Amino acid sequence: MDKFGAHKPATDYLYPQIAPFDQRMLEVGDGHKVYVEQSGNPEGQPVVVFHGGPGGGCSPAMRRYFDPAHYRVILFDQRGCGRSTPFASVEANTTWHLIRDIELIRESLTIDQWIVFGGSWGATLALIYAQTHLERVQYMALRGVFMATRKELDWFYGGGAGQFWPDVWDRFRGIIPKSEHHDLISAYHKRLFSGDKPEELRFARAWSAWENALASVRSTGAVGEGGGEYAHAFARLENHYFMNAAFLDYDGQLLDQVDRMADIPGVIVQGRLDMICPPATAYALAKKWKKSDLRLIPEAGHALSEPGISAELVRVMDALRR
């Protein structure tokens, strides 16, 4: 049996809900404003949370992984999503814009070093940030590792995951003409950026539903209709980043440049049954990143809300209190 208890929800492992003590819209240039909030202890050990997606936005639940008496918790919505503006915009929206935004946030909050906490695309961004600004990272807590490689994208959008979820895969692929099935990222891109809002929303919901259906190990494959505006931003931004290979210089860059962050310690919390970001990626990272600690969670998928993953992340952050 799962040692975390199959019947306990993730919320049982989290700290109580808290409200931010600071909320602001930070002008980052290029016409963008980024939502930033702080909660917990204003004088505490700083930890910054990188949300998933791209385009997922942060949520109040993300504050609850940290002891509010100890941590100064910084959450922000990346360009184009959540409460950041302009909403669903991909203009001046690349990985390197986000890295500059993160540094602007750090400087505006007068923080020298912080713990970086991120999952899925947030783990991607954490690796890029650490390899670019290693002197600013005290520790990294990663979950559901994604390194934006062609192999990973082919797994999820080229039929790999579809071998396990053929019915859901058929729904995702079925609304695209067969002549375009060889490149579903491009096929969806054409429709997500058509300029026809109803069409964009239809395909945004389908794009988001495919990912949401596979996020949890307990999923039945059925997903609700979901909010159209949220799906619109999520699908457009995620597709935009994947069309551009996360704006990295070359395929495999993040694993290739792990040595840059050799002196940064960290933990990788990975669901063994993650269908979106298979564990082989996290394992490859852990083998090369000598100061990392890989923790494979049984009976857990991809989502932050998986009980075993939530329990382990809280345990990690509690152990880091100094």
PDB file of C-alpha atoms in Angstrom, residues 78-227:
ATOM      1  CA  GLN A  78       4.189  34.305 -15.422  1.00  0.00           C
ATOM      2  CA  ARG A  79       3.580  36.576 -18.402  1.00  0.00           C
ATOM      3  CA  GLY A  80       0.196  36.202 -20.046  1.00  0.00           C
ATOM      4  CA  CYS A  81      -1.579  34.070 -17.440  1.00  0.00           C
ATOM      5  CA  GLY A  82      -3.330  34.222 -14.086  1.00  0.00           C
ATOM      6  CA  ARG A  83      -3.624  37.823 -12.961  1.00  0.00           C
ATOM      7  CA  SER A  84      -0.770  39.035 -15.153  1.00  0.00           C
ATOM      8  CA  THR A  85      -1.588  41.202 -18.149  1.00  0.00           C
ATOM      9  CA  PRO A  86      -2.122  41.232 -21.095  1.00  0.00           C
ATOM     10  CA  PHE A  87      -3.963  37.948 -20.616  1.00  0.00           C
ATOM     11  CA  ALA A  88      -3.203  35.055 -22.994  1.00  0.00           C
ATOM     12  CA  SER A  89      -0.647  37.174 -24.851  1.00  0.00           C
ATOM     13  CA  VAL A  90       2.386  35.524 -26.421  1.00  0.00           C
ATOM     14  CA  GLU A  91       3.954  38.810 -27.519  1.00  0.00           C
ATOM     15  CA  ALA A  92       7.363  39.329 -25.887  1.00  0.00           C
ATOM     16  CA  ASN A  93       6.741  36.073 -24.038  1.00  0.00           C
ATOM     17  CA  THR A  94       9.708  33.696 -24.092  1.00  0.00           C
ATOM     18  CA  THR A  95      11.690  31.732 -21.541  1.00  0.00           C
ATOM     19  CA  TRP A  96      14.292  34.478 -21.434  1.00  0.00           C
ATOM     20  CA  HIS A  97      11.665  37.136 -20.742  1.00  0.00           C
ATOM     21  CA  LEU A  98      10.522  35.011 -17.792  1.00  0.00           C
ATOM     22  CA  ILE A  99      14.066  34.641 -16.470  1.00  0.00           C
ATOM     23  CA  ARG A 100      14.478  38.436 -16.562  1.00  0.00           C
ATOM     24  CA  ASP A 101      11.126  38.849 -14.815  1.00  0.00           C
ATOM     25  CA  ILE A 102      12.223  36.509 -12.022  1.00  0.00           C
ATOM     26  CA  GLU A 103      15.368  38.527 -11.471  1.00  0.00           C
ATOM     27  CA  LEU A 104      13.324  41.740 -11.423  1.00  0.00           C
ATOM     28  CA  ILE A 105      11.034  40.214  -8.796  1.00  0.00           C
ATOM     29  CA  ARG A 106      14.017  39.174  -6.685  1.00  0.00           C
ATOM     30  CA  GLU A 107      15.597  42.615  -6.922  1.00  0.00           C
ATOM     31  CA  SER A 108      12.331  44.432  -6.207  1.00  0.00           C
ATOM     32  CA  LEU A 109      11.866  42.349  -3.042  1.00  0.00           C
ATOM     33  CA  THR A 110      15.515  42.883  -1.976  1.00  0.00           C
ATOM     34  CA  ILE A 111      16.311  39.187  -1.804  1.00  0.00           C
ATOM     35  CA  ASP A 112      19.883  37.974  -2.234  1.00  0.00           C
ATOM     36  CA  GLN A 113      19.270  34.222  -2.386  1.00  0.00           C
ATOM     37  CA  TRP A 114      16.149  32.095  -2.288  1.00  0.00           C
ATOM     38  CA  ILE A 115      14.907  28.529  -2.440  1.00  0.00           C
ATOM     39  CA  VAL A 116      13.392  27.708  -5.828  1.00  0.00           C
ATOM     40  CA  PHE A 117      10.322  25.442  -5.804  1.00  0.00           C
ATOM     41  CA  GLY A 118       8.785  24.316  -9.098  1.00  0.00           C
ATOM     42  CA  GLY A 119       7.015  21.465 -10.830  1.00  0.00           C
ATOM     43  CA  SER A 120       6.501  20.373 -14.437  1.00  0.00           C
ATOM     44  CA  TRP A 121       7.187  23.489 -16.546  1.00  0.00           C
ATOM     45  CA  GLY A 122       8.062  25.126 -13.213  1.00  0.00           C
ATOM     46  CA  ALA A 123      10.861  22.562 -12.869  1.00  0.00           C
ATOM     47  CA  THR A 124      12.021  23.407 -16.401  1.00  0.00           C
ATOM     48  CA  LEU A 125      12.113  27.089 -15.528  1.00  0.00           C
ATOM     49  CA  ALA A 126      13.880  26.338 -12.239  1.00  0.00           C
ATOM     50  CA  LEU A 127      16.653  24.475 -14.067  1.00  0.00           C
ATOM     51  CA  ILE A 128      17.060  27.266 -16.597  1.00  0.00           C
ATOM     52  CA  TYR A 129      17.107  29.877 -13.852  1.00  0.00           C
ATOM     53  CA  ALA A 130      19.654  27.947 -11.776  1.00  0.00           C
ATOM     54  CA  GLN A 131      21.920  27.412 -14.775  1.00  0.00           C
ATOM     55  CA  THR A 132      21.717  31.129 -15.582  1.00  0.00           C
ATOM     56  CA  HIS A 133      21.798  32.668 -12.072  1.00  0.00           C
ATOM     57  CA  LEU A 134      23.364  29.956  -9.942  1.00  0.00           C
ATOM     58  CA  GLU A 135      24.567  32.441  -7.321  1.00  0.00           C
ATOM     59  CA  ARG A 136      20.936  33.313  -6.500  1.00  0.00           C
ATOM     60  CA  VAL A 137      19.735  29.772  -5.796  1.00  0.00           C
ATOM     61  CA  GLN A 138      20.162  28.362  -2.310  1.00  0.00           C
ATOM     62  CA  TYR A 139      18.296  25.099  -2.910  1.00  0.00           C
ATOM     63  CA  MET A 140      15.907  23.607  -5.463  1.00  0.00           C
ATOM     64  CA  ALA A 141      12.793  21.537  -4.808  1.00  0.00           C
ATOM     65  CA  LEU A 142      11.573  20.089  -8.101  1.00  0.00           C
ATOM     66  CA  ARG A 143       8.527  17.980  -8.920  1.00  0.00           C
ATOM     67  CA  GLY A 144       7.458  16.144 -12.085  1.00  0.00           C
ATOM     68  CA  VAL A 145      10.577  17.039 -14.063  1.00  0.00           C
ATOM     69  CA  PHE A 146      10.225  18.239 -17.657  1.00  0.00           C
ATOM     70  CA  MET A 147      13.302  19.314 -19.629  1.00  0.00           C
ATOM     71  CA  ALA A 148      11.538  20.467 -22.805  1.00  0.00           C
ATOM     72  CA  THR A 149      13.208  17.953 -25.113  1.00  0.00           C
ATOM     73  CA  ARG A 150      11.863  16.709 -28.432  1.00  0.00           C
ATOM     74  CA  LYS A 151      11.645  13.217 -26.933  1.00  0.00           C
ATOM     75  CA  GLU A 152       9.384  14.396 -24.114  1.00  0.00           C
ATOM     76  CA  LEU A 153       7.115  16.351 -26.462  1.00  0.00           C
ATOM     77  CA  ASP A 154       6.906  13.391 -28.823  1.00  0.00           C
ATOM     78  CA  TRP A 155       5.916  11.163 -25.900  1.00  0.00           C
ATOM     79  CA  PHE A 156       2.981  13.357 -24.927  1.00  0.00           C
ATOM     80  CA  TYR A 157       1.882  14.777 -28.282  1.00  0.00           C
ATOM     81  CA  GLY A 158       3.094  12.034 -30.617  1.00  0.00           C
ATOM     82  CA  GLY A 159       1.219   9.034 -29.261  1.00  0.00           C
ATOM     83  CA  GLY A 160       3.364   7.628 -26.435  1.00  0.00           C
ATOM     84  CA  ALA A 161       0.999   8.501 -23.609  1.00  0.00           C
ATOM     85  CA  GLY A 162      -1.866   7.758 -25.981  1.00  0.00           C
ATOM     86  CA  GLN A 163      -0.911   4.071 -25.889  1.00  0.00           C
ATOM     87  CA  PHE A 164      -2.058   4.043 -22.254  1.00  0.00           C
ATOM     88  CA  TRP A 165      -5.054   6.359 -22.746  1.00  0.00           C
ATOM     89  CA  PRO A 166      -6.330   5.474 -26.222  1.00  0.00           C
ATOM     90  CA  ASP A 167      -9.865   6.750 -25.638  1.00  0.00           C
ATOM     91  CA  VAL A 168      -8.697  10.139 -24.333  1.00  0.00           C
ATOM     92  CA  TRP A 169      -6.001  10.326 -27.015  1.00  0.00           C
ATOM     93  CA  ASP A 170      -8.650   9.701 -29.661  1.00  0.00           C
ATOM     94  CA  ARG A 171     -10.676  12.662 -28.361  1.00  0.00           C
ATOM     95  CA  PHE A 172      -7.616  14.910 -28.422  1.00  0.00           C
ATOM     96  CA  ARG A 173      -6.490  13.844 -31.873  1.00  0.00           C
ATOM     97  CA  GLY A 174      -9.923  13.276 -33.343  1.00  0.00           C
ATOM     98  CA  ILE A 175     -10.837  16.936 -33.820  1.00  0.00           C
ATOM     99  CA  ILE A 176      -7.790  17.416 -36.064  1.00  0.00           C
ATOM    100  CA  PRO A 177      -7.884  16.215 -39.708  1.00  0.00           C
ATOM    101  CA  LYS A 178      -5.930  12.965 -40.231  1.00  0.00           C
ATOM    102  CA  SER A 179      -3.613  14.738 -42.670  1.00  0.00           C
ATOM    103  CA  GLU A 180      -2.246  16.755 -39.725  1.00  0.00           C
ATOM    104  CA  HIS A 181      -1.906  13.946 -37.183  1.00  0.00           C
ATOM    105  CA  HIS A 182       1.840  13.733 -37.761  1.00  0.00           C
ATOM    106  CA  ASP A 183       2.349  17.089 -35.955  1.00  0.00           C
ATOM    107  CA  LEU A 184      -0.400  17.827 -33.461  1.00  0.00           C
ATOM    108  CA  ILE A 185       1.461  20.699 -31.811  1.00  0.00           C
ATOM    109  CA  SER A 186       1.505  22.567 -35.135  1.00  0.00           C
ATOM    110  CA  ALA A 187      -2.066  21.559 -35.943  1.00  0.00           C
ATOM    111  CA  TYR A 188      -3.326  22.946 -32.648  1.00  0.00           C
ATOM    112  CA  HIS A 189      -1.146  26.038 -33.053  1.00  0.00           C
ATOM    113  CA  LYS A 190      -2.925  26.918 -36.282  1.00  0.00           C
ATOM    114  CA  ARG A 191      -6.289  26.779 -34.507  1.00  0.00           C
ATOM    115  CA  LEU A 192      -5.289  28.330 -31.179  1.00  0.00           C
ATOM    116  CA  PHE A 193      -4.012  31.402 -33.032  1.00  0.00           C
ATOM    117  CA  SER A 194      -6.631  31.579 -35.788  1.00  0.00           C
ATOM    118  CA  GLY A 195      -8.104  34.890 -34.652  1.00  0.00           C
ATOM    119  CA  ASP A 196     -11.529  33.231 -34.443  1.00  0.00           C
ATOM    120  CA  LYS A 197     -12.244  33.319 -30.689  1.00  0.00           C
ATOM    121  CA  PRO A 198     -14.894  30.564 -30.598  1.00  0.00           C
ATOM    122  CA  GLU A 199     -12.591  28.267 -32.567  1.00  0.00           C
ATOM    123  CA  GLU A 200      -9.652  29.145 -30.341  1.00  0.00           C
ATOM    124  CA  LEU A 201     -11.703  28.353 -27.235  1.00  0.00           C
ATOM    125  CA  ARG A 202     -12.856  25.008 -28.641  1.00  0.00           C
ATOM    126  CA  PHE A 203      -9.332  23.839 -29.332  1.00  0.00           C
ATOM    127  CA  ALA A 204      -7.998  25.376 -26.110  1.00  0.00           C
ATOM    128  CA  ARG A 205     -10.444  23.270 -24.112  1.00  0.00           C
ATOM    129  CA  ALA A 206      -9.421  20.149 -26.019  1.00  0.00           C
ATOM    130  CA  TRP A 207      -5.701  20.862 -25.523  1.00  0.00           C
ATOM    131  CA  SER A 208      -6.178  21.472 -21.792  1.00  0.00           C
ATOM    132  CA  ALA A 209      -8.476  18.461 -21.332  1.00  0.00           C
ATOM    133  CA  TRP A 210      -5.850  16.064 -22.736  1.00  0.00           C
ATOM    134  CA  GLU A 211      -3.306  17.161 -20.140  1.00  0.00           C
ATOM    135  CA  ASN A 212      -5.748  17.423 -17.245  1.00  0.00           C
ATOM    136  CA  ALA A 213      -7.118  13.932 -17.879  1.00  0.00           C
ATOM    137  CA  LEU A 214      -3.676  12.374 -17.421  1.00  0.00           C
ATOM    138  CA  ALA A 215      -2.456  14.443 -14.471  1.00  0.00           C
ATOM    139  CA  SER A 216      -3.555  12.184 -11.634  1.00  0.00           C
ATOM    140  CA  VAL A 217      -2.964   8.485 -11.158  1.00  0.00           C
ATOM    141  CA  ARG A 218      -6.565   8.236  -9.988  1.00  0.00           C
ATOM    142  CA  SER A 219      -7.998   9.860 -13.100  1.00  0.00           C
ATOM    143  CA  THR A 220     -10.806   8.151 -14.995  1.00  0.00           C
ATOM    144  CA  GLY A 221      -9.996  10.179 -18.114  1.00  0.00           C
ATOM    145  CA  ALA A 222     -13.149  12.251 -17.762  1.00  0.00           C
ATOM    146  CA  VAL A 223     -12.715  15.994 -17.302  1.00  0.00           C
ATOM    147  CA  GLY A 224     -15.235  18.783 -16.913  1.00  0.00           C
ATOM    148  CA  GLU A 225     -15.741  21.537 -19.433  1.00  0.00           C
ATOM    149  CA  GLY A 226     -13.471  23.891 -17.489  1.00  0.00           C
ATOM    150  CA  GLY A 227     -13.192  27.654 -17.676  1.00  0.00           C
TER     151      GLY A 227
END
